[in-house]
Coordinates of C-alpha atoms in Angstrom, one line a residue:
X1 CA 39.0 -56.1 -67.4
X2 CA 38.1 -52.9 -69.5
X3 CA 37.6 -51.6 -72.8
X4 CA 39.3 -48.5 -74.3
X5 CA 39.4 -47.1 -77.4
X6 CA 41.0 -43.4 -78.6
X7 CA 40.1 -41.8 -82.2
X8 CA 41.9 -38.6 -83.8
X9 CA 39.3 -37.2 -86.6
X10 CA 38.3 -34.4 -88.7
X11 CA 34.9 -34.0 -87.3
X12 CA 34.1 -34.2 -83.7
X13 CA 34.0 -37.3 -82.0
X14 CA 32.0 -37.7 -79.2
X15 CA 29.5 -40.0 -80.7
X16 CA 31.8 -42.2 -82.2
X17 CA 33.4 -42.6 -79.1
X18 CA 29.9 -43.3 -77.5
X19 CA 29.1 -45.5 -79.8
X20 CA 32.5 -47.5 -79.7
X21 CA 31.9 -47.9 -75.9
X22 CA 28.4 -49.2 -76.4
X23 CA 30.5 -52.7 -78.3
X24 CA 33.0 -52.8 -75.7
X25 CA 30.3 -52.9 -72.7
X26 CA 31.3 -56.4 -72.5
X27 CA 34.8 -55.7 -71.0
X28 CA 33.3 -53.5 -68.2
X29 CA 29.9 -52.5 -66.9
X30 CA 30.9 -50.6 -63.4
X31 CA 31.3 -46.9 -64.8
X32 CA 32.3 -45.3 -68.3
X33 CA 33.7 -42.1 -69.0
X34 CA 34.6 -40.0 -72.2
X35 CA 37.2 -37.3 -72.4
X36 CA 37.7 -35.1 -76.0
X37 CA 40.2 -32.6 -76.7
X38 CA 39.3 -29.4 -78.3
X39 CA 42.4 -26.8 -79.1
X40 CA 44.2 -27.2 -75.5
X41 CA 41.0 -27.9 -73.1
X42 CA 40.1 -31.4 -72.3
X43 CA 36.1 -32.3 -71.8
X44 CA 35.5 -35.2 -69.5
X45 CA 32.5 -36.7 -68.5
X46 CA 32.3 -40.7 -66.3
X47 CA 30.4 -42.2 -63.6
X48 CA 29.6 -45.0 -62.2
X49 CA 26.7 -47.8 -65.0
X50 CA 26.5 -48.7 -68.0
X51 CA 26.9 -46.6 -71.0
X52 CA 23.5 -45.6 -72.1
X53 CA 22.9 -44.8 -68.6
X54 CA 26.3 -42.7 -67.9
X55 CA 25.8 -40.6 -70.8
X56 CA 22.8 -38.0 -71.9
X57 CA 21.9 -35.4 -74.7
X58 CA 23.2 -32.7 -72.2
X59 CA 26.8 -34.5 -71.3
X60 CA 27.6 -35.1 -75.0
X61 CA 26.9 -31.6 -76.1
X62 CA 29.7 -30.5 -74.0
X63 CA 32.0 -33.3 -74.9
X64 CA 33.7 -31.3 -77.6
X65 CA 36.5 -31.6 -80.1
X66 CA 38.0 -33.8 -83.2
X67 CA 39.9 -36.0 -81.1
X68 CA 39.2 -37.8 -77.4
X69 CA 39.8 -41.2 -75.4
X70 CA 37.1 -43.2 -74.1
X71 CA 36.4 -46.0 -71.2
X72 CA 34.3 -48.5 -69.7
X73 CA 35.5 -50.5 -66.1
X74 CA 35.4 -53.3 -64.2
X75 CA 37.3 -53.0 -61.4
X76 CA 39.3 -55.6 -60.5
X77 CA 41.8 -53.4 -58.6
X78 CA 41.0 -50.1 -56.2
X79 CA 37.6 -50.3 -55.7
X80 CA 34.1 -48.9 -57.2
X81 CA 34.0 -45.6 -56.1
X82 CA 33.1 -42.8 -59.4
X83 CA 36.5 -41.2 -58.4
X84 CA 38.4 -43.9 -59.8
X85 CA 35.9 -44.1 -63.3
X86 CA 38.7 -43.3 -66.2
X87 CA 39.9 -41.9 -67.9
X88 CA 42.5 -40.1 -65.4
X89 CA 43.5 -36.6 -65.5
X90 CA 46.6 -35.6 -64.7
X91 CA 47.4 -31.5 -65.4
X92 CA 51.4 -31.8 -65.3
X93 CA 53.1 -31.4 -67.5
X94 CA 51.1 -30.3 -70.7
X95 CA 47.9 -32.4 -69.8
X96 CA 47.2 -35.8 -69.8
X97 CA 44.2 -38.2 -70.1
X98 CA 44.7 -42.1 -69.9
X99 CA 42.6 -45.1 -70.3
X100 CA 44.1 -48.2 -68.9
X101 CA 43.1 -51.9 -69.6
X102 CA 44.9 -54.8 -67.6
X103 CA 46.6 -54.5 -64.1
X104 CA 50.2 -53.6 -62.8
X105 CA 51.6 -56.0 -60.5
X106 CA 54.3 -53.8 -59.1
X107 CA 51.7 -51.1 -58.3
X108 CA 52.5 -50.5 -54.6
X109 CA 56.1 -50.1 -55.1
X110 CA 55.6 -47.7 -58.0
X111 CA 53.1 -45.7 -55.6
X112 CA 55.9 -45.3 -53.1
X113 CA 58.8 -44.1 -55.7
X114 CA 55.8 -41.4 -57.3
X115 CA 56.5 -40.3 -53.1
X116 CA 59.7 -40.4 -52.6
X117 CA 61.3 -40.0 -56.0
X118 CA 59.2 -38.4 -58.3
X119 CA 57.1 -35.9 -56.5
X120 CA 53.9 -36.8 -57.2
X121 CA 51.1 -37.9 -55.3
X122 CA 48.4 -40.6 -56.0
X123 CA 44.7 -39.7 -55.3
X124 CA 43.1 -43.1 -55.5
X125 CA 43.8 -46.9 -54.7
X126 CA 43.6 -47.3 -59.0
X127 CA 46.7 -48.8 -60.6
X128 CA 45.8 -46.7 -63.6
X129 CA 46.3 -43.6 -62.1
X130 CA 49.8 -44.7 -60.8
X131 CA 50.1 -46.0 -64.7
X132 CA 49.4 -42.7 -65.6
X133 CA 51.5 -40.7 -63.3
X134 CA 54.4 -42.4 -64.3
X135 CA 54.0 -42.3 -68.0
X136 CA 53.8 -38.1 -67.2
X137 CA 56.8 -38.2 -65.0
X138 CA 58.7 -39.9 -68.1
X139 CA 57.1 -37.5 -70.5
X140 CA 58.5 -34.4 -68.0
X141 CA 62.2 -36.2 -67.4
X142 CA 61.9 -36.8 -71.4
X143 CA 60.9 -32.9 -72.5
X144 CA 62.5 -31.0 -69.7
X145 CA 62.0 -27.3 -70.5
X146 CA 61.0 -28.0 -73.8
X147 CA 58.3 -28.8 -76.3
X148 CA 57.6 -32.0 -77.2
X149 CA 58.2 -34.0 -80.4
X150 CA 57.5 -37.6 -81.0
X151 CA 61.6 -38.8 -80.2
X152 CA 60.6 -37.6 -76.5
X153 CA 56.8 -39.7 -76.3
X154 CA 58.2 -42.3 -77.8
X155 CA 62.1 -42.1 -75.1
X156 CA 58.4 -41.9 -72.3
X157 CA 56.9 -45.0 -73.1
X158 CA 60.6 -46.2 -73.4
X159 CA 60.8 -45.6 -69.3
X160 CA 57.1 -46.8 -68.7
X161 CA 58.2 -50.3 -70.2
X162 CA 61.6 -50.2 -67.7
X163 CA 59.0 -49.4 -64.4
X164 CA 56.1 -50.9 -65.0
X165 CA 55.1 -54.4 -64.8
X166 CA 52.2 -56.5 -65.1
X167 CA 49.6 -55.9 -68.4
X168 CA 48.6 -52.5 -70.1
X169 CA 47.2 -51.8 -73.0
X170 CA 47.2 -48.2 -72.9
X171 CA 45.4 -45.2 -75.0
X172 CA 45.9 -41.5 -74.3
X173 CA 45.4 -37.9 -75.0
X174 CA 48.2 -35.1 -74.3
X175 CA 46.9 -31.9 -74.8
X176 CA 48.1 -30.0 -77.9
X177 CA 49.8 -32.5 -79.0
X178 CA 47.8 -36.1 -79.8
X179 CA 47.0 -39.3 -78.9
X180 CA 49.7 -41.7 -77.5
X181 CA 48.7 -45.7 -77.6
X182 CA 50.7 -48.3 -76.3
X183 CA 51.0 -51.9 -75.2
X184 CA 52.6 -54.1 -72.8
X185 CA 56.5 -55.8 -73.5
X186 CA 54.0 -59.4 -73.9
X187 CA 50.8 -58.2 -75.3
X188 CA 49.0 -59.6 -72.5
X189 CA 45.6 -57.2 -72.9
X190 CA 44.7 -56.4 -76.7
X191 CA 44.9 -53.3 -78.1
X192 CA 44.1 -52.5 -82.6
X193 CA 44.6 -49.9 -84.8
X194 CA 42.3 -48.6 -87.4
X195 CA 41.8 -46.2 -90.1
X196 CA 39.3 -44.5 -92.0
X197 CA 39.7 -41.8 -95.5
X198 CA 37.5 -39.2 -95.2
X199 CA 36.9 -36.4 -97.4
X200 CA 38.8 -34.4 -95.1
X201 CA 41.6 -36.7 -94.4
X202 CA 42.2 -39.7 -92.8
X203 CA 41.2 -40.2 -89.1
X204 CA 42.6 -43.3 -87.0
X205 CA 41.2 -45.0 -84.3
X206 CA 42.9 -47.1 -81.4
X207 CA 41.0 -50.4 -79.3
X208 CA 40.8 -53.1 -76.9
X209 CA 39.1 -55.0 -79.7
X210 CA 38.1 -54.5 -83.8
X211 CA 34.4 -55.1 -83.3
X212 CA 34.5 -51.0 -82.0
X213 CA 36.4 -50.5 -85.7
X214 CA 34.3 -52.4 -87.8
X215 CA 30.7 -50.6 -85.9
X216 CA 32.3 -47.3 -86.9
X217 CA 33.5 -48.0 -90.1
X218 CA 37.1 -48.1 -89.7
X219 CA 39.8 -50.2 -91.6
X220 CA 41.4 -52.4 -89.5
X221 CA 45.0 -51.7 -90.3
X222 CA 46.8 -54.3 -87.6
X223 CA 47.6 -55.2 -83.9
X224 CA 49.3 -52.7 -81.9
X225 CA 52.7 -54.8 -80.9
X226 CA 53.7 -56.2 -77.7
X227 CA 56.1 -53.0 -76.7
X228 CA 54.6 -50.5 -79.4
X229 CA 53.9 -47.2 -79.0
X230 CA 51.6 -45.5 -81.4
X231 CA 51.8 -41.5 -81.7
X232 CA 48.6 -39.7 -83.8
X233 CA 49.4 -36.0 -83.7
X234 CA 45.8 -33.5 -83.7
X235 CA 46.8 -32.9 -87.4
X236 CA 46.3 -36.9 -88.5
X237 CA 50.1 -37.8 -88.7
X238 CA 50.6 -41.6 -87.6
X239 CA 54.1 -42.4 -85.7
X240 CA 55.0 -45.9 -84.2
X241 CA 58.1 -47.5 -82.6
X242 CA 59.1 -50.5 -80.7
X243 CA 59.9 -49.1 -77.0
X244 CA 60.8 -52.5 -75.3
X245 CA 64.0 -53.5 -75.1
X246 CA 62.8 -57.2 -75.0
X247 CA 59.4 -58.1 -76.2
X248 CA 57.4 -61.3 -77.3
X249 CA 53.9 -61.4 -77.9
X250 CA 52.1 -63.6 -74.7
X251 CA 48.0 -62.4 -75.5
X252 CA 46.1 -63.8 -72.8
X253 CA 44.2 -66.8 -73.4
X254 CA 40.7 -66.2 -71.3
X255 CA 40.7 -63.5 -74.1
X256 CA 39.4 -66.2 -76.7
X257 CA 37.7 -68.4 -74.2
X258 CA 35.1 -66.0 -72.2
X259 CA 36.3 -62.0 -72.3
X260 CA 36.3 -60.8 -76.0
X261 CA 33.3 -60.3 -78.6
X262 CA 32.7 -63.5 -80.9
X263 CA 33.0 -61.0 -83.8
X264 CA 36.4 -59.9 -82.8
X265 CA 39.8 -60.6 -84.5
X266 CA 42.6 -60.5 -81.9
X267 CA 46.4 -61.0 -83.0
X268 CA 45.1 -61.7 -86.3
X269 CA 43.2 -65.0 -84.4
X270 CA 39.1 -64.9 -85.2
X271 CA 37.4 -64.9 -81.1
X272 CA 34.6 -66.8 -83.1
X273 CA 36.7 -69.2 -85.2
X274 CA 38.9 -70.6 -82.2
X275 CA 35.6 -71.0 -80.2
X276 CA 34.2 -73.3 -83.3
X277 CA 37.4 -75.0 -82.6
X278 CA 37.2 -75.3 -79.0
X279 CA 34.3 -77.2 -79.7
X280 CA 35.7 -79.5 -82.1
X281 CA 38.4 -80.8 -79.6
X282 CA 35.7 -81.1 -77.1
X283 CA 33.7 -83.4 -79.3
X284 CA 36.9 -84.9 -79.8
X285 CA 37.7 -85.4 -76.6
X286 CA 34.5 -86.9 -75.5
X287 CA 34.4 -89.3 -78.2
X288 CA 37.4 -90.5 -76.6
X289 CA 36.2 -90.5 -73.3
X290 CA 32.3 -91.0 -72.9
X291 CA 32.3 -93.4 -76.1
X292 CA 28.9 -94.6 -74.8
X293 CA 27.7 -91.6 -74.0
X294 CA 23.8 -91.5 -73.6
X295 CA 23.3 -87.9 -75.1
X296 CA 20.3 -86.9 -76.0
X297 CA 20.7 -83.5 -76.1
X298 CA 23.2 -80.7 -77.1
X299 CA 22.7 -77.4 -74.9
X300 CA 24.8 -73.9 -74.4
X301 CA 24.8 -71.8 -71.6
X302 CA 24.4 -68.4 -73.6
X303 CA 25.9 -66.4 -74.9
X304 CA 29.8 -67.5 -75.2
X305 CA 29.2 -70.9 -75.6
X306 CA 27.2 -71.4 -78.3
X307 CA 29.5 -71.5 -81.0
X308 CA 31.2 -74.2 -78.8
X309 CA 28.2 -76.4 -78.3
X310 CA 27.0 -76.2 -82.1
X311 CA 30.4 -77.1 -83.3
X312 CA 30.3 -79.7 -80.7
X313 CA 26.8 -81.4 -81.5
X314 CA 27.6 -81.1 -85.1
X315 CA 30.8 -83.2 -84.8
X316 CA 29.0 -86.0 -82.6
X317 CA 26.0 -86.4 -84.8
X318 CA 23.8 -85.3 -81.7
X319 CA 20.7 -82.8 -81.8
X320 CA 21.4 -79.1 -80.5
X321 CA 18.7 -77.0 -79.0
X322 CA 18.2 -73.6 -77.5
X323 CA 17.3 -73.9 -73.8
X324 CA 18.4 -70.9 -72.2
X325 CA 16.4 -67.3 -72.7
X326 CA 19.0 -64.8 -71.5
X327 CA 17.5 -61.5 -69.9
X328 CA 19.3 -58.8 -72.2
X329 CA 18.9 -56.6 -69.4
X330 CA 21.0 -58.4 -66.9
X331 CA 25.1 -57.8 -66.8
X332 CA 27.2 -60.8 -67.3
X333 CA 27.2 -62.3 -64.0
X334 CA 31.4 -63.7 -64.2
X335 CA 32.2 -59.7 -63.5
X336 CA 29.7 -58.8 -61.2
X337 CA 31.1 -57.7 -57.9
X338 CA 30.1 -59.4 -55.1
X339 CA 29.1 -63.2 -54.8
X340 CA 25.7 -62.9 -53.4
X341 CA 25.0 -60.3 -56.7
X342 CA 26.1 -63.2 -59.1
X343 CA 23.8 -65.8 -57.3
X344 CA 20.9 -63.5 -57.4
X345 CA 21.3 -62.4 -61.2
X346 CA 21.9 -65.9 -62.4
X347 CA 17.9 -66.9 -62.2
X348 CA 17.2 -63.2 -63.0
X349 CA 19.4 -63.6 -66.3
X350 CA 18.2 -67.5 -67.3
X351 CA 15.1 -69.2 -67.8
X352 CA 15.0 -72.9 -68.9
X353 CA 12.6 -74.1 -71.7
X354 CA 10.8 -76.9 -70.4
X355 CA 10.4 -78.9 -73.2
X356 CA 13.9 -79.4 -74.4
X357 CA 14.6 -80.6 -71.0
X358 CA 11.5 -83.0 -69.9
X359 CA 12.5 -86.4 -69.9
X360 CA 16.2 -85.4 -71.9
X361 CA 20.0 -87.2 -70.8
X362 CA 21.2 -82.8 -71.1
X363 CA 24.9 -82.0 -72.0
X364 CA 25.3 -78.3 -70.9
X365 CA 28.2 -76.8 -72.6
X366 CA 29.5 -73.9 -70.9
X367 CA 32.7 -71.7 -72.0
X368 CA 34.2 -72.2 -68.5
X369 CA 33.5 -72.8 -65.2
X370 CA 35.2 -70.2 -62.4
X371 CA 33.5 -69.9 -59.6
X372 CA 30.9 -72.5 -59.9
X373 CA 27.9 -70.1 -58.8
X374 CA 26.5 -70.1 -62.2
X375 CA 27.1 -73.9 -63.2
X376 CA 25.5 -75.2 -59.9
X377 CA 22.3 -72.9 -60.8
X378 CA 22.2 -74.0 -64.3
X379 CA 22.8 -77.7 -63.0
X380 CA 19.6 -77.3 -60.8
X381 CA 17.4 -75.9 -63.5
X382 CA 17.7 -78.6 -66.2
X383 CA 16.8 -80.7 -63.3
X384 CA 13.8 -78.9 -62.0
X385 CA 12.6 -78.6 -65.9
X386 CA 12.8 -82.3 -65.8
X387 CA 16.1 -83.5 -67.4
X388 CA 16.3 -86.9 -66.8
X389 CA 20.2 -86.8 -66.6
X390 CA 22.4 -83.5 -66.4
X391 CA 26.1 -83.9 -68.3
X392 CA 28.5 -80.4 -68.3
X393 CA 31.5 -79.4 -70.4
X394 CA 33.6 -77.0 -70.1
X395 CA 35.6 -75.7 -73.4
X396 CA 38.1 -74.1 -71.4
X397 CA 40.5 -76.4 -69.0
X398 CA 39.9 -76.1 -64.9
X399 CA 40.1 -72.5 -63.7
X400 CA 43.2 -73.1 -60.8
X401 CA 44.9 -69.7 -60.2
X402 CA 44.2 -66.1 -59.4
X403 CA 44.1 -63.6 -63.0
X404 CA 46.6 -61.1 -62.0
X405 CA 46.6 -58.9 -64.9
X406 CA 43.3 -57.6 -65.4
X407 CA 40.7 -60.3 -64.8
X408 CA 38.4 -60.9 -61.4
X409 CA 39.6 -64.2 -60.5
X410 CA 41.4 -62.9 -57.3
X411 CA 41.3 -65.7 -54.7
X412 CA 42.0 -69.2 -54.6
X413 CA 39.4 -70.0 -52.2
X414 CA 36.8 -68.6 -54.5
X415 CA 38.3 -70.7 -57.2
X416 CA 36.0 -73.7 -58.1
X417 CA 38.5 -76.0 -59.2
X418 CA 41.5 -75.3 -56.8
X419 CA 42.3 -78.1 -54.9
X420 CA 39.2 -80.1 -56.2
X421 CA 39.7 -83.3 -58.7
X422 CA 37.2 -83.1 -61.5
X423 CA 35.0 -85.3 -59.3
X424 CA 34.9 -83.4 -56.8
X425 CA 33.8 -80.4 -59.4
X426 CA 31.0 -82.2 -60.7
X427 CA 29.5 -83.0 -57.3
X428 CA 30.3 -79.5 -56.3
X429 CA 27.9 -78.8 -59.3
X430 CA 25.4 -81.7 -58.7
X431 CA 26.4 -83.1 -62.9
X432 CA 26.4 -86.6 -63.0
X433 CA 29.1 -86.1 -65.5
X434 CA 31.7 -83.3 -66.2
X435 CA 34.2 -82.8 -68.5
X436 CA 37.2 -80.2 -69.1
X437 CA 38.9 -79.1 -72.3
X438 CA 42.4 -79.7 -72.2
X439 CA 45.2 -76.6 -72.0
X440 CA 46.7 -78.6 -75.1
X441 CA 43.8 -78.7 -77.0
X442 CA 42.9 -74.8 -76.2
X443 CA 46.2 -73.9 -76.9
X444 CA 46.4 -75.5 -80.5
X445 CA 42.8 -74.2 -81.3
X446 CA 43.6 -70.6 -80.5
X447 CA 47.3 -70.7 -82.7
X448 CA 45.3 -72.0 -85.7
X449 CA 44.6 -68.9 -86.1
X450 CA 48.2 -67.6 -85.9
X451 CA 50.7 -69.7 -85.8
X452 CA 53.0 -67.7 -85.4
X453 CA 52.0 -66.7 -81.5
X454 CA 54.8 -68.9 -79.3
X455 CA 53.1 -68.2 -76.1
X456 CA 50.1 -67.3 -74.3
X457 CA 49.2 -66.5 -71.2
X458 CA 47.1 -69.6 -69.4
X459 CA 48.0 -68.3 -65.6
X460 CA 44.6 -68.5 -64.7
X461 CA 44.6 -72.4 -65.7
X462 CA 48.3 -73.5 -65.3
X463 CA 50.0 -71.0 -62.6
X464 CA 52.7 -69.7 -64.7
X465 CA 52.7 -65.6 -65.1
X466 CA 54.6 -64.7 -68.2
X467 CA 55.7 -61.4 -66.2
X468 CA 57.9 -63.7 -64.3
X469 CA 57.4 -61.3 -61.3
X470 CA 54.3 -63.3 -59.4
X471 CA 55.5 -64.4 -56.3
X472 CA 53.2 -66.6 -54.0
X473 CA 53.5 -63.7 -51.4
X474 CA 52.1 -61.5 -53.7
X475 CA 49.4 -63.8 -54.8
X476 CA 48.4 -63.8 -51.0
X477 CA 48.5 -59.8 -50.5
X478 CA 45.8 -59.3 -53.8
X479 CA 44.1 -62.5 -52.4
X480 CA 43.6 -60.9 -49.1
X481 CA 43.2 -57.3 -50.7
X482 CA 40.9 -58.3 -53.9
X483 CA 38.5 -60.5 -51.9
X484 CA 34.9 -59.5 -52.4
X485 CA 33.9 -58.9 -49.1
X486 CA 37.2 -56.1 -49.0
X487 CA 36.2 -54.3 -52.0
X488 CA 34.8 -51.0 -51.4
X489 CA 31.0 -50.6 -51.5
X490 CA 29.5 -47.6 -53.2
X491 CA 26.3 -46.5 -51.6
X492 CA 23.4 -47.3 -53.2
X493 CA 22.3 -43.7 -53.6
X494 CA 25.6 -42.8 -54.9
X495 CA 25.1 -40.3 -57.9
X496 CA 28.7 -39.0 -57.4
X497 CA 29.7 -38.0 -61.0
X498 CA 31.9 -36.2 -63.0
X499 CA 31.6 -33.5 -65.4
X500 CA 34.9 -31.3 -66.1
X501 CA 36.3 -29.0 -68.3
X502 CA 39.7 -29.7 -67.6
X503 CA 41.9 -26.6 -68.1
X504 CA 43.7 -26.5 -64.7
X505 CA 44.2 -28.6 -61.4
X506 CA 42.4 -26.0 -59.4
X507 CA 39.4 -26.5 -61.6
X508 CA 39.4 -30.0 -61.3
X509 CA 39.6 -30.2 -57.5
X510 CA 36.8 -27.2 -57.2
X511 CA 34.4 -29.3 -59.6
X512 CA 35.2 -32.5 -58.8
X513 CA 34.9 -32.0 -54.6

């Protein structure tokens, strides 16, 4: 999971692009990096923390130029070393930068025809950097000898769609030329457009989600399509074109559930309008099911849930309270790496109010429940602050099956819910009552917003991969390569960072070694 966003502008950029990272922390808290063009020399700057911490007075001053590319990571492929903080560089041909959100599931074989077949050789274990080596090999099969024009981006992205597989929402920056943008053949990761009027002309901005437009003033103009490639030259000319042969718009569901800001508008479906929903078919749902329900209490885990829970308590006449105070200065523990990092943060980032517990028959309402690390904590707080009884609902349906396109949920094992009945869960837990939103329910409360959305991705919930290329052998090979304990482990005194001005390969490799 990771947030990108791209702007072409009149003025430079580098603090808008800041700032536009700073709203998509949410999607990735590992590393950040910027990169802005200025006449043919790309400025890069990423490393390994948050935002604010990546970024001082000294590295945006050199971060010059009207038009750049952003990123913030969390790995859930490769591993967490500051070499593999995006955007990626690649010097051949003309110069590209690329920003990658999502995962490719046919990584490996692509790595071995970049080899064999195309020449080109891969520095890291990061699927982006294959992503973006093969987007440049299409771009030098597409131009040959020439220049390029948009017929020969566009014939590019045309021959990433035919190699690639998995999700992508994709924003990049080829030097002289502009900034390409493009999207999966099924939407899977999101990816918007948006505009501004300036006194100097208009400047366009590209996404993972609209909360970075509306922070920085732009337009929202509409959804780049499942397939789409968007072209905006330096000058502020905007190109599109459908470059899938066969496309059909599949967003990913955990998009509305946990991953996006409530303030968000995805595919034209509010984040915080399907969440109010989510809670009404929970209340619905537990009407049906705990009719005699002794509730005293209405409770969210904070922060995803508590449109959820309020929707919820409001639609079952029951009282709703604030019981959680999050730490603001603790990440959000789902994409923390490691499992004994998650345990440890979840009492760092969550302290119970007494009061609203002592004596109290609790219902916790939590967005999900993946791993269970958090939901057994939380379970074992109300207690200790006295709840008398400890109910938990979930508005999103039993987490089952790996994420293979850009989320952490890599092993069945780690899975809460795999091969557990829902009583089972709730003892795992220590509830004396669980309950799960139904995939039907979710399903109908996210396409109330847009109706016109045939299919989502629910993989993580129902096992079905709308690739159509997830094999059970392959869900084994990331299970045994994406397991916690295998993911590489920076040192804790890494301050490995880098800082380019990238006008040649030999540069890069003198600066960045």
């Amino acid at each position: 999971m990771c947030g990108i966003i791209g702007i072409v502008g009149k003025n430079p950029v580098n603090q808008s692009l800041y700032d536009g990272l700073l709203v998509l922390q949410h999607r990735g808290q590992d590393a950040a990096g910027i990169v802005t063009c200025d006449g043919g020399t790309f400025y890069m700057h990423k490393n390994n923390g948050l935002v604010q911490d990546v970024f001082q007075t000294r590295h945006m001053r050199n971060l010059k130029g009207n038009a750049g590319i952003a990123h913030v990571r969390y790995p859930t492929a490769g591993s967490s070393s500051a070499a593999e903080a995006q955007p990626f560089y690649v010097n051949s041909p003309f110069g590209i930068v690329l920003g990658h959100n999502g995962n490719l599931t046919n990584s490996e074989q692509l790595k071995r025809e970049m080899f064999r077949q195309d020449l080109r050789h891969i520095n890291t274990n990061s699927d982006s950097e294959v992503l973006l080596n093969v987007l440049a090999h299409e771009i030098e099969q597409a131009a040959g000898n020439t220049s390029l024009d948009n017929d020969m981006i566009f014939k590019a992205v045309a021959g990433v769609h035919r190699r690639c597989r998995g999700a992508y929402g994709v924003v990049a920056m080829i030097a002289n030329y502009g900034m390409l943008a493009f999207r999966d053949p099924y939407g899977i990761r999101p990816l918007v457009i948006g505009r501004a009027q300036t006194e100097k002309g208009i400047e366009y901005v590209v996404a993972s989600e609209s909360v970075a437009l509306d922070v920085l003033g732009f337009e929202m103009v509409r959804d780049v399509a499942p397939g789409e490639a968007v072209f905006v030259d330096l000058d502020g000319h905007f190109y599109s074109r459908q470059c899938a042969e066969n496309s059909v718009l599949s967003p990913c569901i955990f998009e509305y559930v946990y991953l996006a800001r409530p303030d968000s508008v995805i595919d034209d479906v509010s984040v915080y309008q399907t969440r109010l929903h989510m809670g009404e078919s929970l209340a619905e749902k537990i009407h049906n099911e705990w009719s005699h329900h002794d509730i005293d209490v209405v409770i969210p885990i904070p922060d995803t849930s508590r449109p959820s829970a309020l929707q919820l308590a409001n639609a079952l006449n029951l009282t709703y309270r604030e019981g959680f105070i999050k730490n603001r200065y603790i990440g959000r523990t789902f994409i923390m790496p490691g499992q004994a990092q998650r345990k440890k943060s979840v009492r760092q980032k969550l302290n119970p109010i007494g009061m609203e517990f002592k004596g109290k028959n609790v219902l916790l309402v939590d967005d999900s429940i993946v791993r269970g690390t958090t939901s057994e904590r939380i379970v074992q707080m109300a207690r200790e602050a006295g709840a008398n009884k400890v109910f938990f609902a979930s508005a999103a349906p039993p987490v089952r099956f790996p994420n293979v396109y850009g989320i952490d949920m890599p092993s069945r094992s780690e899975l809460l819910a795999t091969g557990r009945s829902d009583e089972d869960i709730c003892r795992e837990i220590g509830a004396d009552a669980l309950l799960y939103q139904d995939l039907s329910a979710l399903v109908r409360d996210v396409k109330l917003g847009n109706p016109d959305i045939t299919r989502f991705d629910c993989s993580c919930f129902d096992g079905d991969y709308v690739t159509g290329d997830v094999t059970e052998s392959y869900l084994a090979a990331i299970e045994m390569a994406r397991q916690d304990g295998e993911k590489s482990i920076r040192p804790a005194n890494s301050s490995t960072q880098l800082d380019l001005n990238l006008v040649g390969a030999d540069q890069v490799e003198e600066e960045a070694g």
